[in-house]
Tab-separated table of C-alpha atoms and ligand atoms in Angstrom:
chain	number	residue	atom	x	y	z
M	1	UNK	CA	103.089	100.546	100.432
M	2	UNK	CA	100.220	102.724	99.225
M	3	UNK	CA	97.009	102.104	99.581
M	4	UNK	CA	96.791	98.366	98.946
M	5	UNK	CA	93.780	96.333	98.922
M	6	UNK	CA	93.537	92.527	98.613
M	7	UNK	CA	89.876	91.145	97.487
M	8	UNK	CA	89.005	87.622	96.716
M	9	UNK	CA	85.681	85.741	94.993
M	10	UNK	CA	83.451	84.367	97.350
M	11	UNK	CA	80.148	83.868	97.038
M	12	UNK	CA	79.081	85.360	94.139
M	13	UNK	CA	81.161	88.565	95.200
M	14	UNK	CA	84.430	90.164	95.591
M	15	UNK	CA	85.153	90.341	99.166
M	16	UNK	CA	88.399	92.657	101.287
M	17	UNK	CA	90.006	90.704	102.759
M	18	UNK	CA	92.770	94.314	103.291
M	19	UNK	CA	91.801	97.478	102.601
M	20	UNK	CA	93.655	100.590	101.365
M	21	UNK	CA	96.981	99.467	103.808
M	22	UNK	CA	99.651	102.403	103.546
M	23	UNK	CA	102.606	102.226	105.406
M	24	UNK	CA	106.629	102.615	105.011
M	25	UNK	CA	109.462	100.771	106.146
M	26	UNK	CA	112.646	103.036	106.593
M	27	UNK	CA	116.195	101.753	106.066
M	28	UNK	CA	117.130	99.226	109.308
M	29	UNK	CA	113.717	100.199	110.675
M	30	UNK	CA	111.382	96.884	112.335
M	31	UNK	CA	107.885	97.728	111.569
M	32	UNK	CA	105.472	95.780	113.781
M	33	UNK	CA	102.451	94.549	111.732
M	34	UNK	CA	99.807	93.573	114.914
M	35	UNK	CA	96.488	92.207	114.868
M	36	UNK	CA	94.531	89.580	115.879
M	37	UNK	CA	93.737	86.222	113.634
M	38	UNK	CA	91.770	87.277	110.608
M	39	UNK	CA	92.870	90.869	110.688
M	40	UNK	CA	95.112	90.770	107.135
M	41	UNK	CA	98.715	90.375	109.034
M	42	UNK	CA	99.687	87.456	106.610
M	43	UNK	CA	97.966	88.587	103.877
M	44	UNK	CA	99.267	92.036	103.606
M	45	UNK	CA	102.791	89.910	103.484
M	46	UNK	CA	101.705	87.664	101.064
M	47	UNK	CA	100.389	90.008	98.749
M	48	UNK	CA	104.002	91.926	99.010
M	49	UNK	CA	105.874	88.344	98.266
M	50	UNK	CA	103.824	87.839	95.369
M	51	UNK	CA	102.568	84.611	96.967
M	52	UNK	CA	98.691	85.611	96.339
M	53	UNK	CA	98.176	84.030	92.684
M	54	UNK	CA	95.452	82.190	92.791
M	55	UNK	CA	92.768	83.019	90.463
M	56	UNK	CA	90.186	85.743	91.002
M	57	UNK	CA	92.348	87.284	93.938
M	58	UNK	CA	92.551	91.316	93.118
M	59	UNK	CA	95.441	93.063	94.401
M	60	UNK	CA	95.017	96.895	94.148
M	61	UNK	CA	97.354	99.839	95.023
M	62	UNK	CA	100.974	100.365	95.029
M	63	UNK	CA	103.868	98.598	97.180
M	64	UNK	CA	106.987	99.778	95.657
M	65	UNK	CA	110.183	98.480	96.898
M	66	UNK	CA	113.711	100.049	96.179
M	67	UNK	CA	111.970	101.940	93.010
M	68	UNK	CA	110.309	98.925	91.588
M	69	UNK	CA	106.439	98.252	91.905
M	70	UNK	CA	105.889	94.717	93.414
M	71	UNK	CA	101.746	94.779	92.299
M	72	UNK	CA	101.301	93.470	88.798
M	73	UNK	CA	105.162	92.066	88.558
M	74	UNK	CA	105.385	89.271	86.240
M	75	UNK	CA	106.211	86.576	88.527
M	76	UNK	CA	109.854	85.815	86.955
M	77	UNK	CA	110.568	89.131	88.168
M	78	UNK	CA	109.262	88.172	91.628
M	79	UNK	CA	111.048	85.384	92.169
M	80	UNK	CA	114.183	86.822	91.289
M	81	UNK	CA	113.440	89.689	93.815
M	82	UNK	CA	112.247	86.757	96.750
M	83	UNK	CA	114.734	84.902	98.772
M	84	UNK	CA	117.369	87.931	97.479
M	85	UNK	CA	116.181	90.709	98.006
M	86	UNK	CA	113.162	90.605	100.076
M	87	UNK	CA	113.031	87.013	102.473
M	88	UNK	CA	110.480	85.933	104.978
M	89	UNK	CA	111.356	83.653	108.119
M	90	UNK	CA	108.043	81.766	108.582
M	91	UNK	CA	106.242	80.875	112.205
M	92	UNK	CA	107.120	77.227	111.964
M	93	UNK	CA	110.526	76.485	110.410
M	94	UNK	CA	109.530	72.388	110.585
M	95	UNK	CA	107.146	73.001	108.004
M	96	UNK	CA	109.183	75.270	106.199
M	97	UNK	CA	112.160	73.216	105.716
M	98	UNK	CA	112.057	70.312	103.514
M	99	UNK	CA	112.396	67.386	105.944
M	100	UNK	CA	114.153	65.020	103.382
M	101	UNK	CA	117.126	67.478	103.016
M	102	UNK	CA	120.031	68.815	105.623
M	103	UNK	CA	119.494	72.145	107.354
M	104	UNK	CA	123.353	73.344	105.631
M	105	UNK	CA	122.048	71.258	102.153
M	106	UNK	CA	119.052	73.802	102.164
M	107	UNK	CA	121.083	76.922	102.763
M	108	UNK	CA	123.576	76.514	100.154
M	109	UNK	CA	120.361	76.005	97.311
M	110	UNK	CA	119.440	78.919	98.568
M	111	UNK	CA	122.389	80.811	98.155
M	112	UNK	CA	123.183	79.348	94.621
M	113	UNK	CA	119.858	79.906	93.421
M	114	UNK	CA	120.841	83.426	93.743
M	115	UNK	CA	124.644	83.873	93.576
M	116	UNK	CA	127.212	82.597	91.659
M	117	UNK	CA	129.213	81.056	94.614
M	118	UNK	CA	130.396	77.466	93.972
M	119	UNK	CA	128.996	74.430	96.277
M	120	UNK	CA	131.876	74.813	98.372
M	121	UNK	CA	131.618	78.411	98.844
M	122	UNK	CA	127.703	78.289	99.610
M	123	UNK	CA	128.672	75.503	101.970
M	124	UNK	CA	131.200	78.084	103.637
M	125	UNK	CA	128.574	80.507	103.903
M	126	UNK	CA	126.237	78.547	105.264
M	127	UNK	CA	128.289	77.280	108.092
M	128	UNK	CA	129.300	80.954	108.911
M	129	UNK	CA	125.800	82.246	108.874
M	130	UNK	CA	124.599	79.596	111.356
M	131	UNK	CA	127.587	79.903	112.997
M	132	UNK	CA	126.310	84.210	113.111
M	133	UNK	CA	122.769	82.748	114.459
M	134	UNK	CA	124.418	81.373	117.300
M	135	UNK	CA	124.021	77.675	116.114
M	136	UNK	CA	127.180	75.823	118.091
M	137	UNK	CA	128.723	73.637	115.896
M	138	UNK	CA	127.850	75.138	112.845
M	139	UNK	CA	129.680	72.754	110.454
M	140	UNK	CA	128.402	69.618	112.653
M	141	UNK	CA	124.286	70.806	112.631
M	142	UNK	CA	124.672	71.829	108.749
M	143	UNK	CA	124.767	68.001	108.451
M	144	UNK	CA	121.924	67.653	110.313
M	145	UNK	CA	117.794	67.267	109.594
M	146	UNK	CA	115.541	69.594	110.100
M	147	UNK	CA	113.805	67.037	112.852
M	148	UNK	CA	117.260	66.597	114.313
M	149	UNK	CA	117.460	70.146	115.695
M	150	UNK	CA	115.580	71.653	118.611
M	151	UNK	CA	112.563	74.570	117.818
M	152	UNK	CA	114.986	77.193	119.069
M	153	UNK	CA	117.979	75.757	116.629
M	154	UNK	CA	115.706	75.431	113.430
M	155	UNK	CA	114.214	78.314	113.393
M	156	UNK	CA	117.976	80.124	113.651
M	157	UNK	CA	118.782	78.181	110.955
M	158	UNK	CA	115.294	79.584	109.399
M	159	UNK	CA	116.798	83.066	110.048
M	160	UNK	CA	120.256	81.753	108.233
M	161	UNK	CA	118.368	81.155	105.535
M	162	UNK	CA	116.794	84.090	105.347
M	163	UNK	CA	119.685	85.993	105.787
M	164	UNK	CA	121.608	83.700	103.071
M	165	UNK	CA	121.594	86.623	100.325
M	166	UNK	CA	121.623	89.763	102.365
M	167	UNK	CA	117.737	90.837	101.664
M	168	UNK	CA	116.983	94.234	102.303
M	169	UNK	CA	113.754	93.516	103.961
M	170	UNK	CA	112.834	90.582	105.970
M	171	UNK	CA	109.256	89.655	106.926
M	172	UNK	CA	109.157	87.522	109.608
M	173	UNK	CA	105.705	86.184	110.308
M	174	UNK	CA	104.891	85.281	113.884
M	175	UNK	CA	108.465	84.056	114.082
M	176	UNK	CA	108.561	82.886	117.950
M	177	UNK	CA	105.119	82.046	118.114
M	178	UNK	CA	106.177	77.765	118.649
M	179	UNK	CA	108.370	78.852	121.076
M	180	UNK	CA	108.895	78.573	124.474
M	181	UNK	CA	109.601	82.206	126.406
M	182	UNK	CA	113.324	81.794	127.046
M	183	UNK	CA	113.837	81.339	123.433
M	184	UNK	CA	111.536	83.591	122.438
M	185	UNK	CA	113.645	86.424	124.018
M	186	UNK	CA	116.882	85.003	122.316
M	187	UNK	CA	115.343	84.801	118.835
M	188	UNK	CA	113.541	89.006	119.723
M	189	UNK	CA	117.088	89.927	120.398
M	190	UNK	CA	118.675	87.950	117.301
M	191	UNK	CA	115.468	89.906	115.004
M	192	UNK	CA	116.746	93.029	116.876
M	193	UNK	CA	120.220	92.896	116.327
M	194	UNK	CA	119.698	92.253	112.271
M	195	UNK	CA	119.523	95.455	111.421
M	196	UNK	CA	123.177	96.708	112.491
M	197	UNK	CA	124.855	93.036	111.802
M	198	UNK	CA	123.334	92.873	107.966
M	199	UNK	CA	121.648	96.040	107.788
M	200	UNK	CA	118.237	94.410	107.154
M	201	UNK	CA	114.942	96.359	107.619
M	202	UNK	CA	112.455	93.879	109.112
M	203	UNK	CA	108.431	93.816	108.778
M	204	UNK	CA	107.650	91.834	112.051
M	205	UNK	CA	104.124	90.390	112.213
M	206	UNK	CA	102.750	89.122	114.925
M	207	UNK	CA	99.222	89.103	117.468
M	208	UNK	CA	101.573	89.533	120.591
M	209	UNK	CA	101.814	93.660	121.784
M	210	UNK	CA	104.255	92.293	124.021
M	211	UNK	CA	106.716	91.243	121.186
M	212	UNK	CA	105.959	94.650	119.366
M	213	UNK	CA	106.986	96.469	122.393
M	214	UNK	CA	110.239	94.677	122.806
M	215	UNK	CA	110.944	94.656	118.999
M	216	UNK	CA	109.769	97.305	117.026
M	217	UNK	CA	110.568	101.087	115.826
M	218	UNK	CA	107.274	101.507	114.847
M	219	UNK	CA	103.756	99.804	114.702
M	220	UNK	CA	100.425	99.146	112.632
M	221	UNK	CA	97.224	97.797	114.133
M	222	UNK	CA	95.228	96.181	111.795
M	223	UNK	CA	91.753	95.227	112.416
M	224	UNK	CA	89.508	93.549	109.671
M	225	UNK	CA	92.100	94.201	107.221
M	226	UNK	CA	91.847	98.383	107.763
M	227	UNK	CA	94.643	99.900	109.865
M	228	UNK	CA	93.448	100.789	113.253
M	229	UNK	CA	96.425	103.163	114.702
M	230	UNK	CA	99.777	103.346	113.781
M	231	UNK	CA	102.842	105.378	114.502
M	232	UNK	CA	106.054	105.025	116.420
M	233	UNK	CA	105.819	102.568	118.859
M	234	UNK	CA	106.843	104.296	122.162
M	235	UNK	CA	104.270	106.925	120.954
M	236	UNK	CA	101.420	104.549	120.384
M	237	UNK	CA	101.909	102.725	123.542
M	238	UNK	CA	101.804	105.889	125.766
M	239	UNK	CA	98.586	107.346	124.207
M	240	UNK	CA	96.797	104.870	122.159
M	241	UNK	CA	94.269	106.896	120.259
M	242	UNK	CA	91.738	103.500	119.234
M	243	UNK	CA	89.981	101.597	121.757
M	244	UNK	CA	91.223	98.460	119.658
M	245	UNK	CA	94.801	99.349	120.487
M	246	UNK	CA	93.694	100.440	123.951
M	247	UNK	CA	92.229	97.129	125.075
M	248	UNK	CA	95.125	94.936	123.139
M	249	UNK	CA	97.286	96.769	125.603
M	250	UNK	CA	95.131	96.322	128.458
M	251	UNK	CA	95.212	92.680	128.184
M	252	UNK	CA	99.170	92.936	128.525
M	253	UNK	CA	100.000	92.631	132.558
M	254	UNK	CA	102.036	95.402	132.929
M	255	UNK	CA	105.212	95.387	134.929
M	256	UNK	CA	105.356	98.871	136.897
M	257	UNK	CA	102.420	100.662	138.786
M	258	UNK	CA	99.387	98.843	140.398
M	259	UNK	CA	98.336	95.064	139.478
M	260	UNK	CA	94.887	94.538	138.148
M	261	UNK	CA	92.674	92.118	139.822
M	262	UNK	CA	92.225	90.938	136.030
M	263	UNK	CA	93.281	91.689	133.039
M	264	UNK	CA	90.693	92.768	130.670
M	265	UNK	CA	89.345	90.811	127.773
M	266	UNK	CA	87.589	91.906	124.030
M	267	UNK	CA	84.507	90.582	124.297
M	268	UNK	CA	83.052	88.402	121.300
M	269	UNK	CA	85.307	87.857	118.242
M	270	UNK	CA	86.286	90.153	114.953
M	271	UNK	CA	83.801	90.315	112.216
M	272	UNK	CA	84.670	88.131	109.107
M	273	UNK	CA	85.055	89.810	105.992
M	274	UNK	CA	81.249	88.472	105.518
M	275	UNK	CA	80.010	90.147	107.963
M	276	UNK	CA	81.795	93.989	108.463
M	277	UNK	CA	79.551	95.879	109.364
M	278	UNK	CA	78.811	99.539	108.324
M	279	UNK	CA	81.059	102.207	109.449
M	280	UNK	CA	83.364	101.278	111.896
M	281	UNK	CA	84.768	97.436	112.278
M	282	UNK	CA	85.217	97.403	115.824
M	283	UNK	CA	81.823	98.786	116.823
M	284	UNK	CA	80.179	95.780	117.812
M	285	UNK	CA	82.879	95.250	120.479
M	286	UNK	CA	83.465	98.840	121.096
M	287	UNK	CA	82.841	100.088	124.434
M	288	UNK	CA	82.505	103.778	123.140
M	289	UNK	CA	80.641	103.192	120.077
M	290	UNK	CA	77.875	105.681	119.234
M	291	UNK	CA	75.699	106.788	116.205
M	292	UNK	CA	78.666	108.238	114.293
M	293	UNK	CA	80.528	105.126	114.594
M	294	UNK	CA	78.337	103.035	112.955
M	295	UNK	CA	76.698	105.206	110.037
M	296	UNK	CA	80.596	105.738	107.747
M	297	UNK	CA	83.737	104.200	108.201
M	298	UNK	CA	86.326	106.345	110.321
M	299	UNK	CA	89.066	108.112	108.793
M	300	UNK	CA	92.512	108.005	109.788
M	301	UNK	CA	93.112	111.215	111.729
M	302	UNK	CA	96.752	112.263	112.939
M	303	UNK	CA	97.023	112.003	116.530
M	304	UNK	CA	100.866	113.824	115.901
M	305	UNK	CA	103.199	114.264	113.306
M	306	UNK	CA	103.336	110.505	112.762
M	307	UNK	CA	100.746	108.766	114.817
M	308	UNK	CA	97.098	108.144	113.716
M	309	UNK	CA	93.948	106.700	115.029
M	310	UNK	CA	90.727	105.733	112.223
M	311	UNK	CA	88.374	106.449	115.135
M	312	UNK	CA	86.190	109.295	115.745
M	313	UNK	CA	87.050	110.000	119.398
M	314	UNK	CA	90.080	111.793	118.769
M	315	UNK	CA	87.981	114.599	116.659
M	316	UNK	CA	84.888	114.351	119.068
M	317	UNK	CA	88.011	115.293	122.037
M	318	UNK	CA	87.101	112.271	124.291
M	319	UNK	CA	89.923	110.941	125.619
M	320	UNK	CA	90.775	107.446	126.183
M	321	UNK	CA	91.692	106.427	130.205
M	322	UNK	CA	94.880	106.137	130.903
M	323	UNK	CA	97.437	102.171	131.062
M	324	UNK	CA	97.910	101.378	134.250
M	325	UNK	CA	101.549	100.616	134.621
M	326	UNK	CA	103.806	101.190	131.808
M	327	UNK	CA	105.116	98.452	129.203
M	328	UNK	CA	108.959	98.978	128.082
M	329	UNK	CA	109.143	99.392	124.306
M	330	UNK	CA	111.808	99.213	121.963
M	331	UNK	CA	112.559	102.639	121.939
M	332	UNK	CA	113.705	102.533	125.586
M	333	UNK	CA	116.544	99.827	125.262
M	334	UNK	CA	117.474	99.436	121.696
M	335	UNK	CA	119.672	101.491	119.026
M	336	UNK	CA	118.080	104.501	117.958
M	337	UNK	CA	115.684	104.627	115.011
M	338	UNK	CA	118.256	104.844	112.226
M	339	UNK	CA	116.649	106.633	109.465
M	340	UNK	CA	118.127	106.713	105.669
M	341	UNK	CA	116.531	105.250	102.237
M	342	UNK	CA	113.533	103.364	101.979
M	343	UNK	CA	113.877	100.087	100.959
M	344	UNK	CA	109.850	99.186	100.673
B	401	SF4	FE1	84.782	102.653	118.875
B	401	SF4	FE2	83.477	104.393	117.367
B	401	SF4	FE3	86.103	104.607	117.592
B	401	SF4	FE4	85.027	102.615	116.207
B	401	SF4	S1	84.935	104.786	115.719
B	401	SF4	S2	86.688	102.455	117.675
B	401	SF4	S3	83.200	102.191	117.408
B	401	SF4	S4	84.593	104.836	119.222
């Protein structure tokens, strides 16, 4: 993705709601896509879907997947590409199933809307892929409703789905946000283990730094639809390089080294797309913020080979203080980053 910018009419004006995003997602890589609410997550996904067609809405730049440009596709082409090649598990699978059909019913429309596998076939496949999920029972819950399966079950079967046609990319959007923490971990380590059982790279989005350090290869902070910081993900937790990404990690407790009376807050709340002000985004809440800050908007500027910061500190030499404690990322307990073509 290159550069993409999503701006919509309001009044009387076109307003960003992302600006010039650029980032890759290797072969069986998890990129973590991390912000707060309002900070362009889901609509950086959406505009990659296609799912942003409602009139007036101005999608600029490039997002090119597997050769093909995804801006400016005529939608047949799109939906061809969704659900097959590129799926999404969504946050809350109850509202993403149809409640009037079965869970296994679901699946198999899924797979024949893309395949040529007969109903008895899909039905096969759907079994085995919730059977892969870890659903017990498999043939026994394909009969059920969505309401007749717990939040941990449905949204497996949500991943089932997903999985149904072998997509190259997933984007799973706040997928364990409904759940409880025991699950939570179960569904991180299904998301994890995607890329070596179906070889899927996944674009994980979610407000939780926690998550991203358990999940992801790499990571993008996004704040009022700019990108913050990004690079690898061990990298970026060990030296964040923007204050933003600095006090999301903060707030995280950490789990070696000394315990902080408190864990520190960001005061106030991000600026709508209204009301961004000149030059840097996060200067109103910015404990560092000086003249420069707020006179043009910061640049990204490489931290290292792959890590970046859009602040001026790094240039200016001031260094940020240093975590207390350490957070375990991905890096430290998963596969290596597998590297190979680039799907998106
Ligand atoms: Fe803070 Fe200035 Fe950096 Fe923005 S550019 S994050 S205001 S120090």
């Amino acid at each position: 993705m290159q550069n993409l910018s999503v701006h919509v009419p309001a009044q009387g004006q076109l307003i960003s709601l992302v600006e010039n995003v650029s980032f890759t997602v290797g072969a069986q890589e998890i990129v973590g896509l991390v912000g707060e609410s309002g900070s362009g997550k889901s609509v950086t996904a959406m505009a990659l879907m296609g799912l942003l067609d409602s009139p007036g809405v101005r999608i600029t730049g490039s997002a090119r997947f597997k050769g093909q440009e995804l801006v400016g596709m005529p939608p047949r082409l799109l939906r061809r590409l969704r659900g097959r090649d590129i799926a999404m598990i969504f946050q809350d699978p109850m509202t993403a199933f149809t409640p009037v059909y079965t869970i296994g019913w679901q699946i198999e429309e899924q797979i024949r809307a893309h395949t040529s596998l007969s109903r008895k076939q899909a039905q096969q496949r759907a079994i085995t892929l919730l059977a892969e999920m870890g659903v017990p029972d498999p043939a026994q819950m394909a009969q059920r409703y969505p309401h007749q399966l717990s939040g941990g079950l449905r949204q497996r079967a949500m991943i089932a789905m997903a999985l149904s046609c072998n997509p190259s990319l997933l984007i799973a959007d706040e997928p364990t946000t409904a759940l409880d923490v025991t699950v939570q971990a179960q569904i991180l380590e299904l998301v994890r283990g995607l890329r070596s059982s179906h070889g899927s790279s996944v674009l994980f989005i979610t407000h939780d730094m926690g998550v991203v350090a358990q999940t992801c290869d790499s990571t993008l902070v996004l704040y009022s639809g700019r990108i913050a910081e990004t690079g690898p993900t061990a990298d970026l937790f060990a030296h964040p390089s923007h204050p933003y990404t600095a006090a999301l990690l903060a707030s995280i407790p950490p789990i070696t080294g000394p315990r902080p009376a408190h864990l520190p807050t960001i005061a106030s709340a991000p600026p709508t797309p209204h009301t961004r002000p000149v030059g840097c985004a996060f200067a109103p809440r910015c404990t560092y913020a000086h003249t420069p800050c707020t006179t043009s908007q910061p640049a990204l500027v490489p931290i290292s080979a792959q890590h970046a910061a859009a602040c001026v500190l790094p240039t200016e030499g001031t260094p940020l203080p240093p975590r207390l404690g350490t957070v375990q990322t991905a890096q430290a307990h998963s596969a290596p980053h597998q590297t190979g073509t680039t799907p998106l």
